[in-house]
Each structure stands twice: as structure tokens, then as C-alpha cells.
Amino acid sequence: MKGRDYLWCLTNLLLDREEELERLCPSCRARAAQEHCPVCGRTTGQTEGADNPAFDWERYRRLREGERL
């Protein structure tokens, strides 16, 4: 397989996952997005796309607009 074939497969896997999540209600979608232990199935406390509480949105906005800190 060539690099573009791997990219094609990965892209389709991501799109399939996205379609599966879109079919779920918001509550089930949130549960499905949580990371689970591969052995026991308990949640690890991490979620995909979760907000980082330590992220400084104000500093990010200033940097994005080109302000110096």
C-alpha cells in the first residue's frame, strides 16, 4: 500500500466513527466519547475533545491578535 492508501483508510475510519456518534443522543454521545480501559471497561476520566480547564482563553486571544505579553 502507498501512503495515500493509508490516508484514505484512516480518513474513512474517522468518517465512519463520526457517523456512528451522530446517530446517538447527546447523553450517549458523551459516554461514547469517554476513554475506557481496554481491560475492564471503566472510564479513565479522559474524554475526546474535552475542554482543558487550565487553558487560558484570554492569553490565547491576545496572542492570536498579535499582542505581546
Tab-separated table of C-alpha atoms in Angstrom:
chain	number	residue	atom	x	y	z
A	1	MET	CA	0.000	0.000	0.000
A	2	LYS	CA	1.107	3.524	-0.677
A	3	GLY	CA	0.932	6.451	1.712
A	4	ARG	CA	-2.207	7.777	0.059
A	5	ASP	CA	-3.914	4.397	0.579
A	6	TYR	CA	-3.233	4.544	4.321
A	7	LEU	CA	-4.513	8.113	4.394
A	8	TRP	CA	-7.676	7.066	2.526
A	9	CYS	CA	-8.309	4.235	5.017
A	10	LEU	CA	-7.717	6.452	8.035
A	11	THR	CA	-9.976	9.171	6.669
A	12	ASN	CA	-12.783	6.694	6.095
A	13	LEU	CA	-12.358	5.220	9.580
A	14	LEU	CA	-12.675	8.694	11.091
A	15	LEU	CA	-15.733	9.483	8.982
A	16	ASP	CA	-17.360	6.188	9.970
A	17	ARG	CA	-16.744	6.924	13.658
A	18	GLU	CA	-18.202	10.410	13.239
A	19	GLU	CA	-21.326	8.995	11.575
A	20	GLU	CA	-21.766	6.474	14.398
A	21	LEU	CA	-21.575	9.233	17.003
A	22	GLU	CA	-24.066	11.430	15.107
A	23	ARG	CA	-26.687	8.681	15.372
A	24	LEU	CA	-26.547	8.758	19.198
A	25	CYS	CA	-28.471	11.037	21.546
A	26	PRO	CA	-26.343	13.706	23.308
A	27	SER	CA	-26.103	11.698	26.528
A	28	CYS	CA	-24.955	8.512	24.813
A	29	ARG	CA	-22.613	10.508	22.553
A	30	ALA	CA	-20.880	11.961	25.623
A	31	ARG	CA	-20.472	8.482	27.123
A	32	ALA	CA	-19.158	7.071	23.848
A	33	ALA	CA	-16.563	9.854	23.622
A	34	GLN	CA	-15.083	8.938	27.007
A	35	GLU	CA	-11.889	6.921	27.079
A	36	HIS	CA	-12.281	3.429	28.548
A	37	CYS	CA	-9.802	0.960	29.975
A	38	PRO	CA	-9.182	-1.753	27.357
A	39	VAL	CA	-9.140	-4.442	30.084
A	40	CYS	CA	-12.004	-3.700	32.494
A	41	GLY	CA	-14.008	-1.119	30.527
A	42	ARG	CA	-14.116	1.535	33.256
A	43	THR	CA	-13.750	5.150	32.178
A	44	THR	CA	-10.272	6.589	32.573
A	45	GLY	CA	-11.559	10.104	33.196
A	46	GLN	CA	-10.334	11.431	29.875
A	47	THR	CA	-12.701	12.448	27.098
A	48	GLU	CA	-12.081	13.214	23.466
A	49	GLY	CA	-12.431	16.887	22.681
A	50	ALA	CA	-12.868	17.846	26.326
A	51	ASP	CA	-12.192	21.399	27.405
A	52	ASN	CA	-8.908	21.898	29.216
A	53	PRO	CA	-9.722	23.825	32.415
A	54	ALA	CA	-6.135	25.100	32.591
A	55	PHE	CA	-6.276	26.619	29.103
A	56	ASP	CA	-6.038	30.413	29.194
A	57	TRP	CA	-8.506	31.621	26.553
A	58	GLU	CA	-7.717	35.291	27.216
A	59	ARG	CA	-3.983	34.772	26.655
A	60	TYR	CA	-4.748	32.740	23.531
A	61	ARG	CA	-6.937	35.564	22.171
A	62	ARG	CA	-4.218	38.157	22.829
A	63	LEU	CA	-1.537	36.028	21.159
A	64	ARG	CA	-3.791	35.283	18.200
A	65	GLU	CA	-4.355	39.006	17.673
A	66	GLY	CA	-0.611	39.606	17.727
A	67	GLU	CA	-0.327	41.286	21.121
A	68	ARG	CA	2.914	40.892	23.026
A	69	LEU	CA	2.815	39.523	26.534
